[in-house]
């Protein structure tokens, strides 16, 4: 939601002056036409001193109280189950009154609300059972046969003997048991071994199991353990490690083995020898698929794959897919020795970075199909073991966006789903917590309908209300090719402070409004408000199909608009772009606003700075002609200085995060006033993955093909930049930055 720029924390009147540190080469001439903003042209020269005659009173478009910071979701009270190291929660088919809790140490508890819990099965070694527990080993999965009501079949996945005496590596088993007729306990003497797999180390066992809509049993196995998959097991389809298996357990008694191979498995005719592949494999290239699930509505298989040391990833697993490990970790190359150059790897839907003391192990969850929290409908929820963070992945299934939901507490081990399709968070402090809707906001914020906001005409919401001042920018933010119209609404008697570096600061009550058009049609309007407590908040409105009004979007969503994915950002996403380091509001700064503008009424072309100054919108007179103030170059003006255009592009599209005190974990500074030698990019080796380049640098002068920053601009995957607010790369921007890098000869 790029609109205006300054520091929120500035409360007093700031000094007025030009940007003293701006290099002369960064100041462009009269801006040319911008492809995504047709109104932003610099020719012909202005014909009037000011564009508006007087300041119109603004009594309707004002930011009032900020809505209470109420979360979308919260954790309810823990279930009355005293569990130790719970790793799964499920219900039997046709029985919504009982829950089953799987403990990693080797027990399964049966829980009935109001009646407490009791042991359903005890397979602990100490109780004479087969489960060997410790570290990542233990009882790891449970699945009820779809026909459980009739056959009472229960499948358990665990590690047990034999144990390799040298490495301590266990053997992984999937075993079928039969529950007693009343369903109160498991007959442990009924064990029928379905499959066993020898591990190579004590970790990365995977172990989750579930039946798909096809009635087949799916089994997730890790790469066997160790660091970096030393045996390259995940890429070897002639063993079962590092793979998702799929088998048919409904076979006639007396068959040569206790399962059959589905005819459409990728290697259905193989025998795990030579290059034929193992017939049980459904997909491979996985490191440690700890938890995964099927979407109740679509049948899609969603999986969280635990990373090595840099990235955690979310995958949607398809039959025959190779998900890249150990060749790749997330999208980043990991160890490509022996990796086939022509191999086709499935990229993750999302990869997020690990960080010391924070995110360290993804925990796959479920696509929410419940009714208690309608805002989550269709979103994939997942968590992280170390940070205790729960996210939702929403929007288009091919390019989803991640949004944090809540801090559940460290130790998340799994999620559970009931027959009512509501979800549970498992593990923090050994508890099992229902996911509930957050408390309702107590007023404030922005209204549901744009026509009720006071910022537009109620009878014609596409038009601004009286008192809003239109403006345009020299260097607009890339918004997937959308044309934009912008307005600022100040409270009466309110004024803009200008800091010594040219940043603009707005009074409490200010509203910044922006229309987005695709093919001339309105698709979104955003309001960015500075509320009465001095804090900013963003609100997105989706236009109705008839173009008569727009409705506020809560929680964010992605829609297919005119054949392209369009993201309506959540409030959290707005503030991720409108960073505190950049002053929350972006774009409205002296060098950006120093340009002519065609004022539709009274039909004049005039300089914006002169107009704002004449209207008394500044807290102190700006003074001086426009050419006495700095002016940012237009990146789209092919006649302008290439370096100035490139630096302006980076300032607008990247510097809100990449600057001192910014939210990124790297020390890059893309502000246009920062000398190239001080930006921490020139000839600096990447520290967050090299995106597959040979001998990469963040910026390699004269060598675009080695420049990480350019490669990230080209991509819209887990390592692409920007990481949100864009579903398609800016080809003109990529060309500009690439040509600028190619022309550089030194870091100055």
Short mmCIF file of C-alpha atoms in Angstrom, two decimals, residues 13-389:
data_model
loop_
_atom_site.label_atom_id
_atom_site.label_comp_id
_atom_site.label_asym_id
_atom_site.label_seq_id
_atom_site.Cartn_x
_atom_site.Cartn_y
_atom_site.Cartn_z
CA UNK A 13 7.47 20.37 13.76
CA UNK A 14 10.52 19.34 11.74
CA UNK A 15 12.94 21.58 9.97
CA UNK A 16 12.14 22.30 6.33
CA UNK A 17 14.86 21.87 3.78
CA UNK A 18 16.18 19.95 0.79
CA UNK A 19 17.65 16.47 0.94
CA UNK A 20 21.16 17.43 1.80
CA UNK A 21 22.76 14.05 1.11
CA UNK A 22 21.21 13.46 -2.29
CA UNK A 23 23.78 13.05 -5.03
CA UNK A 24 23.20 15.21 -8.09
CA UNK A 25 23.22 12.21 -10.40
CA UNK A 26 20.12 10.85 -8.68
CA UNK A 27 17.97 13.83 -9.68
CA UNK A 28 16.16 13.26 -12.94
CA UNK A 29 14.69 15.65 -15.45
CA UNK A 30 11.03 16.09 -16.21
CA UNK A 31 9.48 12.62 -15.72
CA UNK A 32 8.10 10.72 -18.66
CA UNK A 33 4.96 8.65 -18.88
CA UNK A 34 4.77 5.69 -16.51
CA UNK A 35 3.32 2.51 -17.97
CA UNK A 36 1.39 1.61 -14.85
CA UNK A 37 0.26 5.16 -14.01
CA UNK A 38 -1.04 6.83 -17.20
CA UNK A 39 -1.71 10.11 -15.39
CA UNK A 40 1.93 10.57 -14.50
CA UNK A 41 3.48 12.51 -17.34
CA UNK A 42 5.83 15.47 -17.18
CA UNK A 43 5.20 17.14 -20.54
CA UNK A 44 4.15 19.75 -21.43
CA UNK A 45 5.47 22.21 -18.88
CA UNK A 46 3.04 23.61 -16.30
CA UNK A 47 0.99 26.60 -17.38
CA UNK A 48 -0.20 27.72 -13.92
CA UNK A 49 1.56 28.70 -10.72
CA UNK A 50 -0.74 26.56 -8.60
CA UNK A 51 -3.21 23.82 -9.43
CA UNK A 52 -5.90 24.59 -6.83
CA UNK A 53 -7.21 27.96 -5.69
CA UNK A 54 -8.08 27.18 -2.10
CA UNK A 55 -8.00 24.47 0.52
CA UNK A 56 -11.39 22.77 0.73
CA UNK A 57 -12.60 21.80 4.18
CA UNK A 58 -12.35 18.08 4.92
CA UNK A 59 -14.90 17.02 7.50
CA UNK A 60 -15.70 13.51 6.30
CA UNK A 61 -12.49 11.62 5.40
CA UNK A 62 -10.79 11.39 8.76
CA UNK A 63 -9.09 8.59 10.66
CA UNK A 64 -10.80 8.17 14.01
CA UNK A 65 -10.19 5.58 16.71
CA UNK A 66 -8.01 2.65 15.74
CA UNK A 67 -9.72 -0.73 16.06
CA UNK A 68 -8.62 -2.75 19.02
CA UNK A 69 -5.75 -5.04 18.17
CA UNK A 70 -7.86 -8.17 18.37
CA UNK A 71 -6.46 -11.30 16.74
CA UNK A 72 -8.37 -13.15 14.08
CA UNK A 73 -7.94 -16.34 16.07
CA UNK A 74 -7.07 -17.39 19.60
CA UNK A 75 -6.42 -20.60 21.51
CA UNK A 76 -9.25 -21.93 23.66
CA UNK A 77 -8.82 -23.78 26.91
CA UNK A 78 -6.76 -26.95 26.67
CA UNK A 79 -8.60 -30.24 26.40
CA UNK A 80 -8.76 -32.11 29.69
CA UNK A 81 -6.18 -34.66 28.57
CA UNK A 82 -2.99 -35.25 30.53
CA UNK A 83 -0.75 -36.17 27.61
CA UNK A 84 3.02 -36.48 27.41
CA UNK A 85 4.64 -35.45 24.12
CA UNK A 86 1.44 -35.52 22.03
CA UNK A 87 2.07 -35.72 18.28
CA UNK A 88 -1.37 -36.41 16.79
CA UNK A 89 -5.08 -35.91 17.49
CA UNK A 90 -7.81 -37.61 15.48
CA UNK A 91 -11.29 -39.09 15.54
CA UNK A 92 -12.49 -42.44 14.29
CA UNK A 93 -14.75 -42.51 11.22
CA UNK A 94 -18.37 -41.99 12.20
CA UNK A 95 -17.58 -41.17 15.85
CA UNK A 96 -17.61 -37.48 16.75
CA UNK A 97 -17.77 -38.09 20.51
CA UNK A 98 -14.30 -39.55 21.06
CA UNK A 99 -10.82 -38.25 20.43
CA UNK A 100 -7.58 -40.20 20.19
CA UNK A 101 -4.30 -38.64 21.32
CA UNK A 102 -1.03 -40.16 20.13
CA UNK A 103 1.92 -39.81 22.49
CA UNK A 104 5.38 -40.08 20.98
CA UNK A 105 6.55 -42.24 23.87
CA UNK A 106 4.27 -45.04 22.67
CA UNK A 107 0.77 -44.61 24.10
CA UNK A 108 -2.58 -43.76 22.54
CA UNK A 109 -5.14 -42.12 24.82
CA UNK A 110 -8.89 -42.19 24.33
CA UNK A 111 -10.59 -38.95 25.40
CA UNK A 112 -14.27 -38.17 25.76
CA UNK A 113 -15.24 -34.61 26.77
CA UNK A 114 -16.73 -34.67 30.23
CA UNK A 115 -15.54 -38.21 30.89
CA UNK A 116 -11.76 -37.74 30.88
CA UNK A 117 -9.16 -39.91 29.20
CA UNK A 118 -7.99 -43.51 29.37
CA UNK A 119 -5.42 -45.67 27.63
CA UNK A 120 -6.48 -46.97 24.23
CA UNK A 121 -3.13 -48.68 23.57
CA UNK A 122 0.23 -48.87 25.31
CA UNK A 123 3.10 -49.88 23.01
CA UNK A 124 5.92 -48.45 25.11
CA UNK A 125 9.04 -50.55 25.43
CA UNK A 126 8.77 -50.27 29.21
CA UNK A 127 5.32 -51.86 28.97
CA UNK A 128 6.59 -54.68 26.78
CA UNK A 129 5.60 -52.94 23.57
CA UNK A 130 7.58 -52.56 20.34
CA UNK A 131 8.01 -48.76 20.29
CA UNK A 132 11.54 -47.39 20.73
CA UNK A 133 11.32 -43.76 21.84
CA UNK A 134 13.92 -40.99 22.07
CA UNK A 135 14.79 -37.85 20.12
CA UNK A 136 12.78 -38.01 16.89
CA UNK A 137 11.93 -41.70 17.35
CA UNK A 138 8.77 -43.13 18.85
CA UNK A 139 5.10 -43.61 18.03
CA UNK A 140 4.76 -41.14 15.15
CA UNK A 141 1.44 -41.71 13.40
CA UNK A 142 -2.01 -43.24 13.54
CA UNK A 143 -4.75 -43.78 10.98
CA UNK A 144 -8.19 -45.34 11.14
CA UNK A 145 -9.23 -47.48 8.20
CA UNK A 146 -12.08 -45.79 6.26
CA UNK A 147 -14.18 -48.86 7.08
CA UNK A 148 -13.29 -48.79 10.79
CA UNK A 149 -16.91 -48.90 11.92
CA UNK A 150 -17.13 -52.40 10.43
CA UNK A 151 -13.61 -53.85 10.52
CA UNK A 152 -12.11 -51.99 13.54
CA UNK A 153 -8.72 -51.69 11.77
CA UNK A 154 -6.26 -49.16 13.21
CA UNK A 155 -2.82 -48.48 11.67
CA UNK A 156 0.10 -47.27 13.79
CA UNK A 157 3.47 -45.96 12.58
CA UNK A 158 6.46 -46.17 14.91
CA UNK A 159 10.18 -46.84 15.25
CA UNK A 160 11.37 -50.05 16.86
CA UNK A 161 13.93 -52.86 16.80
CA UNK A 162 16.13 -53.95 15.24
CA UNK A 163 18.36 -51.02 16.13
CA UNK A 164 21.65 -50.57 14.27
CA UNK A 165 24.32 -51.06 16.98
CA UNK A 166 26.70 -48.65 15.29
CA UNK A 167 24.44 -45.68 14.56
CA UNK A 168 21.51 -46.36 16.87
CA UNK A 169 19.26 -46.10 13.83
CA UNK A 170 15.90 -47.80 14.29
CA UNK A 171 13.57 -49.62 11.95
CA UNK A 172 10.36 -47.86 10.93
CA UNK A 173 7.13 -49.86 10.92
CA UNK A 174 3.53 -49.48 9.87
CA UNK A 175 1.45 -52.09 11.67
CA UNK A 176 -2.27 -52.86 11.52
CA UNK A 177 -4.08 -53.58 14.77
CA UNK A 178 -7.71 -54.40 15.49
CA UNK A 179 -9.68 -52.50 18.11
CA UNK A 180 -11.92 -54.35 20.49
CA UNK A 181 -15.61 -54.41 19.55
CA UNK A 182 -16.55 -51.58 21.91
CA UNK A 183 -13.78 -49.39 20.48
CA UNK A 184 -12.47 -48.64 23.98
CA UNK A 185 -9.07 -50.26 23.49
CA UNK A 186 -6.72 -51.84 20.97
CA UNK A 187 -6.07 -55.56 20.82
CA UNK A 188 -2.27 -55.44 20.77
CA UNK A 189 -2.08 -59.17 20.01
CA UNK A 190 -3.73 -58.55 16.64
CA UNK A 191 -0.65 -56.91 15.12
CA UNK A 192 -0.11 -57.40 11.39
CA UNK A 193 3.06 -55.83 10.02
CA UNK A 194 2.30 -53.96 6.82
CA UNK A 195 5.70 -52.52 5.95
CA UNK A 196 9.11 -51.93 7.52
CA UNK A 197 11.93 -49.61 6.44
CA UNK A 198 15.49 -49.61 7.80
CA UNK A 199 16.65 -46.14 8.84
CA UNK A 200 20.24 -44.93 8.54
CA UNK A 201 20.29 -42.65 11.61
CA UNK A 202 18.12 -41.73 14.57
CA UNK A 203 16.42 -38.65 13.10
CA UNK A 204 14.30 -37.69 10.06
CA UNK A 205 11.91 -40.58 10.47
CA UNK A 206 8.81 -38.77 9.27
CA UNK A 207 6.23 -41.31 10.31
CA UNK A 208 2.89 -39.62 9.69
CA UNK A 209 0.26 -41.81 7.99
CA UNK A 210 -3.24 -41.12 6.65
CA UNK A 211 -5.81 -42.51 4.22
CA UNK A 212 -6.64 -40.43 1.17
CA UNK A 213 -10.01 -40.00 -0.49
CA UNK A 214 -8.93 -42.82 -2.82
CA UNK A 215 -9.00 -45.26 0.11
CA UNK A 216 -5.23 -45.79 -0.13
CA UNK A 217 -2.77 -45.51 2.74
CA UNK A 218 -0.15 -42.77 2.48
CA UNK A 219 3.10 -43.00 4.49
CA UNK A 220 5.61 -40.17 4.89
CA UNK A 221 9.26 -41.09 5.46
CA UNK A 222 12.29 -38.86 6.02
CA UNK A 223 15.66 -39.22 4.34
CA UNK A 224 16.96 -41.65 6.96
CA UNK A 225 18.75 -39.08 9.08
CA UNK A 226 22.14 -37.54 9.48
CA UNK A 227 23.11 -34.13 8.17
CA UNK A 228 22.69 -33.29 4.52
CA UNK A 229 21.32 -36.71 3.49
CA UNK A 230 24.80 -38.31 3.31
CA UNK A 231 23.50 -41.38 1.45
CA UNK A 232 21.55 -39.31 -1.08
CA UNK A 233 18.54 -41.42 -0.14
CA UNK A 234 15.90 -38.80 -0.91
CA UNK A 235 16.95 -38.67 -4.58
CA UNK A 236 17.32 -42.45 -4.88
CA UNK A 237 14.00 -43.93 -5.97
CA UNK A 238 15.36 -47.44 -5.42
CA UNK A 239 14.84 -47.06 -1.67
CA UNK A 240 11.86 -45.85 0.34
CA UNK A 241 13.56 -43.07 2.33
CA UNK A 242 12.84 -39.39 1.73
CA UNK A 243 9.55 -40.25 0.05
CA UNK A 244 5.80 -40.30 0.28
CA UNK A 245 4.55 -43.87 -0.15
CA UNK A 246 1.08 -44.96 -1.29
CA UNK A 247 -0.19 -48.51 -0.89
CA UNK A 248 -3.44 -50.46 -1.00
CA UNK A 249 -4.04 -52.31 2.26
CA UNK A 250 -7.39 -53.79 1.19
CA UNK A 251 -6.26 -57.15 -0.15
CA UNK A 252 -7.47 -60.69 0.20
CA UNK A 253 -6.30 -62.78 3.12
CA UNK A 254 -3.36 -64.98 2.23
CA UNK A 255 -1.89 -62.61 -0.36
CA UNK A 256 1.93 -62.83 -0.70
CA UNK A 257 2.33 -59.48 1.04
CA UNK A 258 -0.05 -57.39 3.14
CA UNK A 259 -0.52 -54.63 0.60
CA UNK A 260 -0.89 -54.08 -3.13
CA UNK A 261 0.61 -51.43 -5.40
CA UNK A 262 -1.79 -48.91 -6.97
CA UNK A 263 -1.51 -49.23 -10.74
CA UNK A 264 -0.87 -45.51 -11.24
CA UNK A 265 2.03 -45.20 -8.77
CA UNK A 266 5.02 -43.67 -10.63
CA UNK A 267 7.13 -46.86 -10.40
CA UNK A 268 4.31 -49.38 -10.15
CA UNK A 269 6.27 -51.94 -12.17
CA UNK A 270 9.55 -51.47 -10.29
CA UNK A 271 11.21 -53.67 -7.70
CA UNK A 272 13.64 -51.29 -5.91
CA UNK A 273 16.61 -52.64 -7.87
CA UNK A 274 18.68 -50.94 -10.50
CA UNK A 275 16.89 -47.99 -12.08
CA UNK A 276 13.36 -49.39 -11.89
CA UNK A 277 12.33 -47.53 -8.75
CA UNK A 278 10.33 -48.70 -5.76
CA UNK A 279 6.69 -49.37 -6.60
CA UNK A 280 5.44 -47.97 -3.26
CA UNK A 281 6.74 -44.46 -4.01
CA UNK A 282 4.16 -41.76 -4.73
CA UNK A 283 6.57 -38.75 -4.57
CA UNK A 284 10.14 -38.24 -3.40
CA UNK A 285 12.89 -35.68 -2.72
CA UNK A 286 11.71 -35.00 0.85
CA UNK A 287 13.91 -34.36 3.87
CA UNK A 288 11.60 -34.90 6.84
CA UNK A 289 7.87 -34.70 6.12
CA UNK A 290 6.94 -34.49 9.79
CA UNK A 291 3.23 -33.60 9.45
CA UNK A 292 0.95 -33.41 6.40
CA UNK A 293 -2.75 -33.64 5.59
CA UNK A 294 -5.41 -33.86 2.91
CA UNK A 295 -7.71 -30.95 2.10
CA UNK A 296 -11.23 -32.10 3.00
CA UNK A 297 -12.75 -30.37 -0.04
CA UNK A 298 -10.20 -30.96 -2.79
CA UNK A 299 -8.20 -33.99 -1.67
CA UNK A 300 -4.94 -32.07 -2.18
CA UNK A 301 -2.00 -33.28 -0.07
CA UNK A 302 -0.34 -30.40 1.88
CA UNK A 303 2.98 -31.08 3.58
CA UNK A 304 5.50 -29.32 5.81
CA UNK A 305 9.05 -30.48 5.07
CA UNK A 306 11.59 -29.70 7.79
CA UNK A 307 14.71 -27.98 6.45
CA UNK A 308 18.42 -28.48 7.04
CA UNK A 309 19.67 -25.14 8.33
CA UNK A 310 18.31 -22.29 6.21
CA UNK A 311 14.77 -22.88 4.98
CA UNK A 312 11.54 -24.60 5.99
CA UNK A 313 9.10 -25.35 3.22
CA UNK A 314 5.45 -26.02 2.45
CA UNK A 315 4.68 -28.34 -0.46
CA UNK A 316 1.54 -29.46 -2.20
CA UNK A 317 2.47 -33.01 -3.13
CA UNK A 318 1.49 -34.49 -6.47
CA UNK A 319 1.95 -38.01 -7.78
CA UNK A 320 5.39 -38.43 -9.35
CA UNK A 321 6.76 -35.16 -7.97
CA UNK A 322 10.44 -34.79 -7.00
CA UNK A 323 10.64 -32.12 -4.29
CA UNK A 324 14.34 -31.49 -4.64
CA UNK A 325 16.10 -32.48 -1.43
CA UNK A 326 19.21 -32.79 -1.17
CA UNK A 327 19.82 -30.88 -4.41
CA UNK A 328 17.79 -27.98 -3.02
CA UNK A 329 16.72 -26.73 0.37
CA UNK A 330 13.64 -24.64 -0.28
CA UNK A 331 14.45 -22.85 -3.54
CA UNK A 332 18.17 -22.56 -2.75
CA UNK A 333 20.74 -25.03 -4.07
CA UNK A 334 22.07 -27.20 -1.25
CA UNK A 335 24.24 -29.98 -2.65
CA UNK A 336 23.95 -30.48 -6.39
CA UNK A 337 26.68 -33.10 -6.67
CA UNK A 338 25.26 -35.90 -8.76
CA UNK A 339 21.98 -34.08 -9.31
CA UNK A 340 20.81 -34.59 -12.87
CA UNK A 341 21.05 -31.34 -14.80
CA UNK A 342 17.82 -32.04 -16.63
CA UNK A 343 15.90 -33.26 -13.59
CA UNK A 344 12.55 -31.63 -12.99
CA UNK A 345 12.13 -30.53 -9.38
CA UNK A 346 8.88 -29.33 -7.86
CA UNK A 347 9.46 -25.97 -6.14
CA UNK A 348 7.86 -25.41 -2.73
CA UNK A 349 4.69 -23.38 -2.50
CA UNK A 350 6.43 -21.42 0.23
CA UNK A 351 9.81 -21.42 1.94
CA UNK A 352 10.60 -19.36 5.00
CA UNK A 353 13.97 -18.70 6.54
CA UNK A 354 15.17 -20.17 9.79
CA UNK A 355 16.56 -17.74 12.33
CA UNK A 356 18.62 -18.24 15.51
CA UNK A 357 16.38 -18.79 18.51
CA UNK A 358 13.26 -18.51 16.37
CA UNK A 359 11.94 -20.49 13.43
CA UNK A 360 13.60 -23.88 13.12
CA UNK A 361 11.18 -26.66 12.16
CA UNK A 362 7.96 -26.41 10.18
CA UNK A 363 4.90 -28.29 11.41
CA UNK A 364 2.39 -28.99 8.68
CA UNK A 365 -1.26 -28.37 9.43
CA UNK A 366 -4.59 -28.35 7.57
CA UNK A 367 -6.60 -26.40 5.05
CA UNK A 368 -9.32 -24.84 7.17
CA UNK A 369 -12.78 -26.03 6.14
CA UNK A 370 -14.63 -25.28 9.37
CA UNK A 371 -17.34 -22.71 10.02
CA UNK A 372 -16.35 -21.09 13.33
CA UNK A 373 -13.80 -18.77 11.71
CA UNK A 374 -15.14 -17.93 8.22
CA UNK A 375 -12.23 -15.59 7.51
CA UNK A 376 -9.94 -18.63 7.41
CA UNK A 377 -11.99 -20.56 4.86
CA UNK A 378 -9.69 -22.21 2.32
CA UNK A 379 -6.50 -21.11 4.11
CA UNK A 380 -3.75 -23.60 4.93
CA UNK A 381 -2.63 -23.34 8.55
CA UNK A 382 0.81 -24.44 9.71
CA UNK A 383 3.25 -23.73 12.51
CA UNK A 384 6.85 -23.82 13.65
CA UNK A 385 8.12 -25.98 16.51
CA UNK A 386 10.66 -23.53 17.93
CA UNK A 387 8.97 -20.16 17.53
CA UNK A 388 5.47 -21.35 18.35
CA UNK A 389 4.18 -19.18 15.52
#
